[in-house]
Coordinates of C-alpha atoms and ligand atoms in Angstrom, one line a residue:
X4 CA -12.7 -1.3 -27.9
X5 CA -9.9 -0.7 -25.8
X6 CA -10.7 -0.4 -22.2
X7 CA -9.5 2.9 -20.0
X8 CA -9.9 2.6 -15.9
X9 CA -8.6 5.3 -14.3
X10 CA -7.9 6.3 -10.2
X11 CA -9.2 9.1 -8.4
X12 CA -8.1 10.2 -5.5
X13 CA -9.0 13.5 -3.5
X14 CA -6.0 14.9 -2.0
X15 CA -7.2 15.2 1.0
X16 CA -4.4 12.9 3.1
X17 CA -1.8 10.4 2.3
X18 CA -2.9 7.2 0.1
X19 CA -4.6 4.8 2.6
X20 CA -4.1 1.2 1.9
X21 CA -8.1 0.8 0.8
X22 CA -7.4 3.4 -1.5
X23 CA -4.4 1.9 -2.9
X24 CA -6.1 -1.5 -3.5
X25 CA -9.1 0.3 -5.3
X26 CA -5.9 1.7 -7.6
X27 CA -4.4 -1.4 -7.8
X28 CA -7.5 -3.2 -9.0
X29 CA -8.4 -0.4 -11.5
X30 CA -5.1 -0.6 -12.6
X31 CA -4.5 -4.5 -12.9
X32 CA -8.0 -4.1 -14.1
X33 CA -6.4 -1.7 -17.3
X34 CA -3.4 -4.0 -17.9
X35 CA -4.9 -7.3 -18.0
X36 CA -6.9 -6.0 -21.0
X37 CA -4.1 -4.1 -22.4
X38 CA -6.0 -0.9 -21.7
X39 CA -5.1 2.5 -20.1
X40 CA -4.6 3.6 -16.9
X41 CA -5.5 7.1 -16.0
X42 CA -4.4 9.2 -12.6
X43 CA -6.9 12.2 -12.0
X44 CA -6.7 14.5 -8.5
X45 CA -9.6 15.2 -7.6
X46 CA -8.5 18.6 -5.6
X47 CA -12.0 20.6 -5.8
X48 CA -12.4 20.8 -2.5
X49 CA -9.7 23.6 -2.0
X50 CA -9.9 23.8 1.5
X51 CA -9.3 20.3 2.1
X52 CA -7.0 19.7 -0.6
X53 CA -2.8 20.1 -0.3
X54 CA 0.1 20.0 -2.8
X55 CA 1.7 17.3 -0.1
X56 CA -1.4 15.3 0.0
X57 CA -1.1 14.9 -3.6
X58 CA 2.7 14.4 -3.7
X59 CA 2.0 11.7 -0.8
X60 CA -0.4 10.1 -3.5
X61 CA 2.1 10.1 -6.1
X62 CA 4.7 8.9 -4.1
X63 CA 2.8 5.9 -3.1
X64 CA 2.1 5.2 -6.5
X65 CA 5.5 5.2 -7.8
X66 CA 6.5 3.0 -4.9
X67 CA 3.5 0.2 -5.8
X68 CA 4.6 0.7 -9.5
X69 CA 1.3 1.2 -10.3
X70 CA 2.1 3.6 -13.4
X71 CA -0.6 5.5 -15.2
X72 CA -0.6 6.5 -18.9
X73 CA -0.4 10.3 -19.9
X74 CA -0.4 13.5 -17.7
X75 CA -2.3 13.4 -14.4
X76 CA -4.9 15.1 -14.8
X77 CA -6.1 17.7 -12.0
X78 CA -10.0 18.9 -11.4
X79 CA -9.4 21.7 -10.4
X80 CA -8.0 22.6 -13.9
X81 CA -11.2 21.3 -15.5
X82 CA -13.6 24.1 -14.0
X83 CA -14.5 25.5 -17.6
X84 CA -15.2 22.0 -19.1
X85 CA -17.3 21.3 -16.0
X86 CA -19.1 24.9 -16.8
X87 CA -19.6 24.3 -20.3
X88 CA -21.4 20.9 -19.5
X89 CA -23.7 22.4 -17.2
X90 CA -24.4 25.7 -19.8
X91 CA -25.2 22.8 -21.9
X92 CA -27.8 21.1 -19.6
X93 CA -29.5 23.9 -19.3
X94 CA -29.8 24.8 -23.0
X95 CA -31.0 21.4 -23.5
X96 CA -33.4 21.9 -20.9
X97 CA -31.7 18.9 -18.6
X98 CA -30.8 21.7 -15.7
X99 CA -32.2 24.5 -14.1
X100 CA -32.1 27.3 -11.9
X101 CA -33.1 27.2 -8.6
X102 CA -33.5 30.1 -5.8
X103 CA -35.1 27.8 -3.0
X104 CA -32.5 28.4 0.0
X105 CA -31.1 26.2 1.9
X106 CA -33.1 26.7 4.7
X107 CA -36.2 26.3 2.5
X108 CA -34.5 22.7 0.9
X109 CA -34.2 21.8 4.3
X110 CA -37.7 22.3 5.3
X111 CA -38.7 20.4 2.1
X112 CA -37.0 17.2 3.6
X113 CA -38.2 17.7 7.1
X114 CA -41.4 18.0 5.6
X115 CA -41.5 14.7 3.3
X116 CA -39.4 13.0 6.7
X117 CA -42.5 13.7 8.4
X118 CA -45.1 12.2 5.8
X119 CA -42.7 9.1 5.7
X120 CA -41.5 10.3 2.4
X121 CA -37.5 10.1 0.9
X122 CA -36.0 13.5 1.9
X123 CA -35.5 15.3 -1.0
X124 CA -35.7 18.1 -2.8
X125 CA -39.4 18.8 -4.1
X126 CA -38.7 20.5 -7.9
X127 CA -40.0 23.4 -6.4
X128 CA -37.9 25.4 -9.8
X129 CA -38.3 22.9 -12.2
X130 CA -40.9 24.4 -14.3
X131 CA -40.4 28.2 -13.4
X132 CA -37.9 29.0 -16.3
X133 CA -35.7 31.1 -14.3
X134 CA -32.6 32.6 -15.0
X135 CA -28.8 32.7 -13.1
X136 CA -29.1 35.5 -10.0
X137 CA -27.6 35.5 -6.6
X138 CA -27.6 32.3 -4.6
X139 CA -28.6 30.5 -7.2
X140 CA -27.9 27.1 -8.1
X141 CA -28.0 25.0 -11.3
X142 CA -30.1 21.6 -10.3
X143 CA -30.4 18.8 -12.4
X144 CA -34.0 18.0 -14.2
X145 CA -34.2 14.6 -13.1
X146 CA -36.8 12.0 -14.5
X147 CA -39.7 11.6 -12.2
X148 CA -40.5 8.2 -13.1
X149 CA -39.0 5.0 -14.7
X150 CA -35.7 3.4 -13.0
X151 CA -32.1 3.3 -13.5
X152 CA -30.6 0.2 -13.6
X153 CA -27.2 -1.2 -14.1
X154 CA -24.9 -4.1 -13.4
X155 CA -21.9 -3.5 -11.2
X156 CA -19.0 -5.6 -12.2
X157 CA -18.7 -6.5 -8.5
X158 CA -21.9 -6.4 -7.0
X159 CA -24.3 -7.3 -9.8
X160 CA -27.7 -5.8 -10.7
X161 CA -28.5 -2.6 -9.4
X162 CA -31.8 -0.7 -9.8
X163 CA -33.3 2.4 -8.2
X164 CA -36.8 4.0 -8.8
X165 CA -35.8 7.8 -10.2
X166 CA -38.4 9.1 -8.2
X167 CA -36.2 8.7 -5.6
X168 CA -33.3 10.8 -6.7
X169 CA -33.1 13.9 -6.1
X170 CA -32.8 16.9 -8.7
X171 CA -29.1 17.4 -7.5
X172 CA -27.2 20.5 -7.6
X173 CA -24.8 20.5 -10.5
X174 CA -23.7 24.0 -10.0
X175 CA -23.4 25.4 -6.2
X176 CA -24.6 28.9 -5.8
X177 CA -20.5 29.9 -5.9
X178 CA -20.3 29.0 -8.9
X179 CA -18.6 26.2 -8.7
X180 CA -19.7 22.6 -10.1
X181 CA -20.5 19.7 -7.8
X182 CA -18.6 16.2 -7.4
X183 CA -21.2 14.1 -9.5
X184 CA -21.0 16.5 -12.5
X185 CA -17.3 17.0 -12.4
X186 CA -16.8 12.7 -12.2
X187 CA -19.1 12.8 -14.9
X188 CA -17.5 15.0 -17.3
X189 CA -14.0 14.5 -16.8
X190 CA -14.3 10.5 -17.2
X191 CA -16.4 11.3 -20.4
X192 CA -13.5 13.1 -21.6
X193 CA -10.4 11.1 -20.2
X194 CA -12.7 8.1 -22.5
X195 CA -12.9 6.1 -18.8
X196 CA -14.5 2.9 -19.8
X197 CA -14.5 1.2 -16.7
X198 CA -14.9 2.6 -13.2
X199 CA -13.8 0.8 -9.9
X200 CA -14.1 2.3 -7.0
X201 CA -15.0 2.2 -3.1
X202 CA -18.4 1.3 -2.4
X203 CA -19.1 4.5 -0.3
X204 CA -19.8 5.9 -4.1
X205 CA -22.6 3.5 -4.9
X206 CA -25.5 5.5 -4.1
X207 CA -23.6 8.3 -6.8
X208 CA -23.7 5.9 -9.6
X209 CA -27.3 6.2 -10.6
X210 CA -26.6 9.5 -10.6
X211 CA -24.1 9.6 -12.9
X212 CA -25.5 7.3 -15.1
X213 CA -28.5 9.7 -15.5
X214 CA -26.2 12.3 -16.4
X215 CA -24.6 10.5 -18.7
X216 CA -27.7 9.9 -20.6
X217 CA -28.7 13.7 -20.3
X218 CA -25.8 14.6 -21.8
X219 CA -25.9 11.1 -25.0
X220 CA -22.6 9.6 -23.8
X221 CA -22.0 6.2 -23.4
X222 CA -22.2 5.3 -19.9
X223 CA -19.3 3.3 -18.6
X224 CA -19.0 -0.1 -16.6
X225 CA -19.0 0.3 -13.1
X226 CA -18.0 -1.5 -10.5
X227 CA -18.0 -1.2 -6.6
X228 CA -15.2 -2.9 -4.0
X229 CA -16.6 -3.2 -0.6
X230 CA -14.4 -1.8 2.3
X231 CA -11.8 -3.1 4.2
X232 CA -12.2 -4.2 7.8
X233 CA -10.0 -4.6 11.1
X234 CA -9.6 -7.7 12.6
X235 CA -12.5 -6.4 14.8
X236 CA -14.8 -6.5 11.7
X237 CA -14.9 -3.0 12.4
X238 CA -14.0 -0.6 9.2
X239 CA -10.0 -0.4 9.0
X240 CA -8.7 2.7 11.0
X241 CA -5.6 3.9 12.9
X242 CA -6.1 1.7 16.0
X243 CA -5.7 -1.3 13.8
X244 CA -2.0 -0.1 12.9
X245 CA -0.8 1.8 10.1
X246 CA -3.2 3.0 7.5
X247 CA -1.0 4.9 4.9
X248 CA 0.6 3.0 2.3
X249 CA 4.3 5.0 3.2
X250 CA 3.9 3.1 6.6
X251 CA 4.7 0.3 5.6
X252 CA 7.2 1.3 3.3
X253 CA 8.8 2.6 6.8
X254 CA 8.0 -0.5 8.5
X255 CA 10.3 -2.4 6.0
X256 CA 7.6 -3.7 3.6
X257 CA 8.4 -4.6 0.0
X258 CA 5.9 -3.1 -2.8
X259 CA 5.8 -6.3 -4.4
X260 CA 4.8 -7.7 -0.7
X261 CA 2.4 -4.7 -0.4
X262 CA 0.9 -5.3 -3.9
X263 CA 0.5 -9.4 -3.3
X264 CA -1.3 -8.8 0.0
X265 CA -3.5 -5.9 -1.5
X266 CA -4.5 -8.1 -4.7
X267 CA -5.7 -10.7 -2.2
X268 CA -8.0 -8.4 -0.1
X269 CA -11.2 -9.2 -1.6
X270 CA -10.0 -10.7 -4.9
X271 CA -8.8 -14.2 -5.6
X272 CA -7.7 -16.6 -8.1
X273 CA -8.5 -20.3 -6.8
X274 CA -6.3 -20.8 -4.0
X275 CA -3.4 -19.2 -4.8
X276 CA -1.4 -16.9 -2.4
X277 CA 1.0 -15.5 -3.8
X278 CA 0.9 -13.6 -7.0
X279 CA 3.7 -12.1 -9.0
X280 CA 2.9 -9.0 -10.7
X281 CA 3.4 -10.2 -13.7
X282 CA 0.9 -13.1 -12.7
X283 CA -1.4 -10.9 -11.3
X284 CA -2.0 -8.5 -14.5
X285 CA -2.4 -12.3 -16.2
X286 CA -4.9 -13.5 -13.6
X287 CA -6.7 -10.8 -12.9
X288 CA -10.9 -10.8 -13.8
X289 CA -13.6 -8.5 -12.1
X290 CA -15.5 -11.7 -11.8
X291 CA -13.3 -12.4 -8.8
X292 CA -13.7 -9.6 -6.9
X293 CA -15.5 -10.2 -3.6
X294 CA -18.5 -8.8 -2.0
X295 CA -18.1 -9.3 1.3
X296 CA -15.9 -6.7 3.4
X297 CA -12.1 -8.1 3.2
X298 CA -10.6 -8.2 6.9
X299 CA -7.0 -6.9 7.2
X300 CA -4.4 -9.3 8.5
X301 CA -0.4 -7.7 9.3
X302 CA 0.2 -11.6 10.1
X303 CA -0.5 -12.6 6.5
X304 CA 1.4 -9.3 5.2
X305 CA 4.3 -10.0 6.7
X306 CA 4.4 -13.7 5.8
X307 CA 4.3 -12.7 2.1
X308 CA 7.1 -10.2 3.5
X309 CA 9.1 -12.9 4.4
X310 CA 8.5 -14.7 1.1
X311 CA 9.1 -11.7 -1.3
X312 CA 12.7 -11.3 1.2
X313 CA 13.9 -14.7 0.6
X314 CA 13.4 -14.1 -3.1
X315 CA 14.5 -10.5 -3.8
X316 CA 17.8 -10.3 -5.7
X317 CA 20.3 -10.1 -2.6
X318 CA 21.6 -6.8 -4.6
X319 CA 18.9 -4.9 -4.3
X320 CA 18.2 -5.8 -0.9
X321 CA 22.1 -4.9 -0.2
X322 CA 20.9 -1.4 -1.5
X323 CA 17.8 -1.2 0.6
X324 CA 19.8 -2.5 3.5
X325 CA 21.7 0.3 3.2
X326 CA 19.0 2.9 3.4
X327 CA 17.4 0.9 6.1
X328 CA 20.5 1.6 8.0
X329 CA 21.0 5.4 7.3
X330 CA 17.6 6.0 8.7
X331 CA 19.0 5.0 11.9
X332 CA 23.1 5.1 11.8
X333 CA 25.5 7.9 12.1
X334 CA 26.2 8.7 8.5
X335 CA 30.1 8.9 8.9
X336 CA 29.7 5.3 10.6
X337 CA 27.5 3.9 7.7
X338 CA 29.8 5.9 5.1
X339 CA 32.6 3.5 6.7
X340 CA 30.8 -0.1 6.0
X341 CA 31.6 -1.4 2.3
X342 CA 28.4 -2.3 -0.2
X343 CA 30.2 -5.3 -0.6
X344 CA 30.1 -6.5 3.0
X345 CA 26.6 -5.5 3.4
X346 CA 26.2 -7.7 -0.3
X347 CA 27.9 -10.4 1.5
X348 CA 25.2 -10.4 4.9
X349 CA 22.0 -9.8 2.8
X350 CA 21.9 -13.3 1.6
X351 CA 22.2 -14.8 5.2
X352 CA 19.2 -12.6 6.8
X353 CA 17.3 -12.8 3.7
X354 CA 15.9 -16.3 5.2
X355 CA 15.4 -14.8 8.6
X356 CA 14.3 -11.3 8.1
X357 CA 10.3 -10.4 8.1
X358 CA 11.1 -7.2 7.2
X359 CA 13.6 -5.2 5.9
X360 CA 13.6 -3.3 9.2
X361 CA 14.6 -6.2 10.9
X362 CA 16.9 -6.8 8.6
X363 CA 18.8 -3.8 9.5
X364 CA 18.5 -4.6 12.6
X365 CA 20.2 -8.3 12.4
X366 CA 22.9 -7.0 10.5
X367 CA 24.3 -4.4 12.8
X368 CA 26.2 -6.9 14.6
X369 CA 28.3 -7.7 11.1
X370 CA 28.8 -4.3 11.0
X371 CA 30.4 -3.1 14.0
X372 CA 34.1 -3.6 15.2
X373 CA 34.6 -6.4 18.2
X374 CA 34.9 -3.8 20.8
X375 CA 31.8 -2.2 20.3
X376 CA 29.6 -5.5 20.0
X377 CA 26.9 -5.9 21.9
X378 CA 25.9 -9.2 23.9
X379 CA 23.1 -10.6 25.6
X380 CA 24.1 -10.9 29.3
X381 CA 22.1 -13.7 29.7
X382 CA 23.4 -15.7 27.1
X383 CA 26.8 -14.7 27.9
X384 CA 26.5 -16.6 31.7
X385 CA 24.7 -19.7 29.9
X386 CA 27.4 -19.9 27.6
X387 CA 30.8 -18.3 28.2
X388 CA 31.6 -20.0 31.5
X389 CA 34.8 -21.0 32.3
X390 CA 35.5 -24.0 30.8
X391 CA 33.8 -23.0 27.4
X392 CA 35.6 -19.8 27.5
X393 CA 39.2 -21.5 27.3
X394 CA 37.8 -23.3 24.5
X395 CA 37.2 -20.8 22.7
X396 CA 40.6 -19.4 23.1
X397 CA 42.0 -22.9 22.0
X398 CA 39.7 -22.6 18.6
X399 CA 41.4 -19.1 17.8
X400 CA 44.4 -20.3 17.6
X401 CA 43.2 -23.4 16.0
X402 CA 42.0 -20.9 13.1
X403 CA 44.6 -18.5 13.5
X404 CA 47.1 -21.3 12.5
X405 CA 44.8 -22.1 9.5
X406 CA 46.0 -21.0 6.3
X407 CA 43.3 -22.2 4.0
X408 CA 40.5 -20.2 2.6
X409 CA 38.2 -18.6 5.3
X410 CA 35.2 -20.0 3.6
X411 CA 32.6 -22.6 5.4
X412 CA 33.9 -25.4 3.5
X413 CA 37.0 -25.1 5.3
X414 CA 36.1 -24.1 9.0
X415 CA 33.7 -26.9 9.4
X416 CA 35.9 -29.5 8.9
X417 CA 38.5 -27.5 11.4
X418 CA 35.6 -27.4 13.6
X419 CA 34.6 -31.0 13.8
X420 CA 38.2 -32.4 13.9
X421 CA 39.0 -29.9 17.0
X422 CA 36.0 -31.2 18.7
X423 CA 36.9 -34.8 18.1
X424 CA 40.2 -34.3 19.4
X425 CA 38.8 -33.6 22.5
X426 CA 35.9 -36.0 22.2
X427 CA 33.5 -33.8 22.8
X428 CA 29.9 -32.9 20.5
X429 CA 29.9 -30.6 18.0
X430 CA 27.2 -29.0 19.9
X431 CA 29.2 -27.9 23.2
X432 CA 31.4 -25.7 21.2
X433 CA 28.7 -23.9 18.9
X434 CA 26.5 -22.2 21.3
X435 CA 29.7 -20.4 22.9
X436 CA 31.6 -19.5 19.9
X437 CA 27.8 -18.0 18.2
X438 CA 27.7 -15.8 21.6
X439 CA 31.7 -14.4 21.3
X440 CA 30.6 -13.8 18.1
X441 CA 27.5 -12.3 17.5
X442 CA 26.4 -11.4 21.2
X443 CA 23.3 -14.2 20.9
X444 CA 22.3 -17.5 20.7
X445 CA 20.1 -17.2 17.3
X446 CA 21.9 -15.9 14.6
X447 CA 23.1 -17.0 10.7
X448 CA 24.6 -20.1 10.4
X449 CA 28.2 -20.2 12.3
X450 CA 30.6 -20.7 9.5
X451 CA 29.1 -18.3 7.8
X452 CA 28.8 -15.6 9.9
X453 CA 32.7 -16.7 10.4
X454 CA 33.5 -16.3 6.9
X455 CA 31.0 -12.9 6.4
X456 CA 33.3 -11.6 9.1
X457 CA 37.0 -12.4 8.0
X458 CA 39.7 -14.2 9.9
X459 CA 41.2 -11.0 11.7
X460 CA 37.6 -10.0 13.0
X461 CA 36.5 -13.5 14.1
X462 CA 39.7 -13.9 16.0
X463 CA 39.7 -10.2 17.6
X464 CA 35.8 -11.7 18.9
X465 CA 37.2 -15.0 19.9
X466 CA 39.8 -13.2 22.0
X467 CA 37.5 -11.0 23.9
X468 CA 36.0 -13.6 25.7
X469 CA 38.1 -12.9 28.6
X470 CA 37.2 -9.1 29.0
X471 CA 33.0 -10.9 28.9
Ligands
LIG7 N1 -12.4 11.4 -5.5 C1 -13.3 10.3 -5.0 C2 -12.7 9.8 -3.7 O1 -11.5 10.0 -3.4 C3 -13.4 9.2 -5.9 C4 -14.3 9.4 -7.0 C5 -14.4 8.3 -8.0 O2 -13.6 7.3 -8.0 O3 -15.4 8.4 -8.8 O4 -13.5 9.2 -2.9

């Protein structure tokens, strides 16, 4: 039998990155086996629910690659095959109507609270045969002895005592039909085989399981991830730093970065760190998914950053560089910088650059005209005195005169022998011609950055040394 996982998220905010590794691990889960992948909103909560929430989900999606098969699928479309499934509990006497209010539930927990009974609901309606009327709602006839037991694909054997479940409300008195029967019935029909999902659901699987039965389906595998914590050990939240998967998108993450790091919270393969995603759909196994809360770390995240930067094709970095900049740049300025010279920088910050944000960031300096380059003061008085500014001078001309190719292969030499001639190091000359031309003392390597920027800009940056 082909295995079907599914993901389903309640549009209720943007796709938090604990949500987006339960996806991720439902959906490596799917692909590993050659299964399916299903998407369904759960948007039954109408108040809580938006359209943007669940564009903000898709979006995130799309930007993990994590595709799904088929149409998503929306509760909130489902309502009559959820209403069908209850008319069909209570025809097979698995559900019935209930008239005890809420105030009068509430008393029935305070009450067993008190005897140092489980709060729950005492089957006050179970046997009284009655009908649908006002306020009332359709309860499930829950067994009142035995257990259900199953084994979670994450964290093993699980069994309660069905006494202490409660006969929950399938139907509210609105008419509308409660989360656990909706999951139910809309995973039945979707054909979900395996469920994985946060661990805040694991006291709803025994419930659904029962369901199941009532109804003679085949109950599905299900598995629990535990949560993800801050570096605090505290459960992951805003003050730890971004929580929405766009964030980091905006912070100059790559997916495949986003995806690596994700696949390692709470799930490994040996020792192994880093995980194509082609190697991740071949490693993955739900016999390696952790128990234990997974602590977040933006220092590892952005090490596999830097890893997934140096590898990228340089050409679609060049793209993304691009976009990086027109978040920030004036577009007429941007519209004037050539694809090809940003082509040309990308492979000399891909070794440097954490992020793609940063890579934006180094690259403005390739991308403005000398006038408008900005230095570091400091490294201007450490660098551009006197004596090393008329050196400079001398090493424009030098390459003025050149004729050869402007490529490294031909300024180092030029370099070297200039520095001989006046018997000095290599080194003295360096650090001042990096400063008159990229405002710093870190940048790409010199020849390089000479070459990225052409003869007639390298010598209009040489030459300002006297206006520093
Ligand atoms: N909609 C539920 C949630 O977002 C998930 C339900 C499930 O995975 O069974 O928490």
């Amino acid at each position: 039998m082909s295995i079907v996982t599914r993901f389903a998220p309640s549009p209720t905010g943007f796709l938090h990155i604990g949500g987006a590794r339960t996806a991720l691990f439902s959906w490596l889960l799917a692909r590993s086996k050659g299964g399916k992948f299903l998407l369904r909103i759960e948007d039954t909560d109408r108040e809580r629910s938006t359209p943007e929430a669940t564009e903000a989900i898709l979006q995130s999606m799309r930007w993990l690659e994590l595709d799904w098969e088929g149409e998503t699928v929306f509760q909130s479309a489902r309502a009559d095959a959820h209403n069908a499934a209850i008319d069909r509990l209570l025809e097979t006497g698995r559900a019935y109507w209930c008239s005890c209010s809420s105030e009068e539930v509430e008393a029935m927990r305070e009450k067993a609270r008190a005897e140092g009974r489980k709060p729950k609901y005492d089957g006050r309606c179970r046997e009284r045969g009655l009908g649908p009327g006002e306020g009332r709602v359709v309860r499930f006839k829950g067994p009142l002895d035995g257990t259900t037991a199953y084994k979670d694909m994450v964290k093993g054997s699980i069994a309660v005592d069905n006494a202490e479940l409660d006969d929950m409300i399938l139907r509210r008195s609105d008419g509308s039909p409660t989360y656990n029967l909706a999951v139910v019935v809309d995973d039945h029909d979707m054909g979900v085989t395996h469920v994985l999902r946060g661990d805040d659901h694991v006291a709803n699987t025994p419930k659904q399981i029962l369901l199941y039965q009532a109804f003679g389906w085949p109950v599905p595998e299900f598995g629990h991830v535990p949560m993800i914590l801050g570096p605090d050990k505290k459960k992951l939240s805003k003050r730890h730093g971004a929580l929405s998967v766009m964030e980091y998108e905006k912070m100059g993450y790559l997916p495949e970065a986003v995806m690596n790091y994700l696949a390692r919270l709470g799930w490994s393969h040996g020792d192994q760190e880093i995980f194509s995603r082609q190697e991740l759909v071949a490693c993955f196994s739900t016999a390696n998914l952790g128990n234990s809360p997974a602590v977040f770390d933006t220092q590892k995240l952005e090490w596999l950053n830097g890893h997934y930067m140096k590898q990228a094709e340089p050409g679609r970095l060049a793209a993304l560089l691009r976009e990086f900049l027109s978040r920030e740049m004036d577009p007429a300025e941007l519209e004037d910088v050539p694809q090809a010279l940003l082509l040309a920088v990308t492979p000399l910050l891909q070794p440097r650059a954490r992020t793609l944000v940063e890579m934006a960031e180094m690259s403005r300096m390739f991308l403005v005209d000398a006038p408008y380059l900005a230095f570091d003061e400091k490294a201007v008085a450490q660098h551009l005195t006197e004596a090393n500014t008329t050196l400079v001078l001398e090493f424009a001309d030098v390459l003025e005169a050149h004729q050869g190719a402007f490529v490294e292969e031909d300024l180092e030499p030029l370099a070297q022998a200039f520095m001989a001639a006046r018997n000095l190091k290599f080194k003295a000359v360096a650090q001042p011609l990096r400063v008159a031309l990229t405002g710093r003392t870190v940048s790409p390597g010199l020849f390089e950055t000479m070459r990225v920027l052409g003869k007639e800009q390298v010598l209009k940056r040489l030459r300002r040394v006297t206006e520093l």
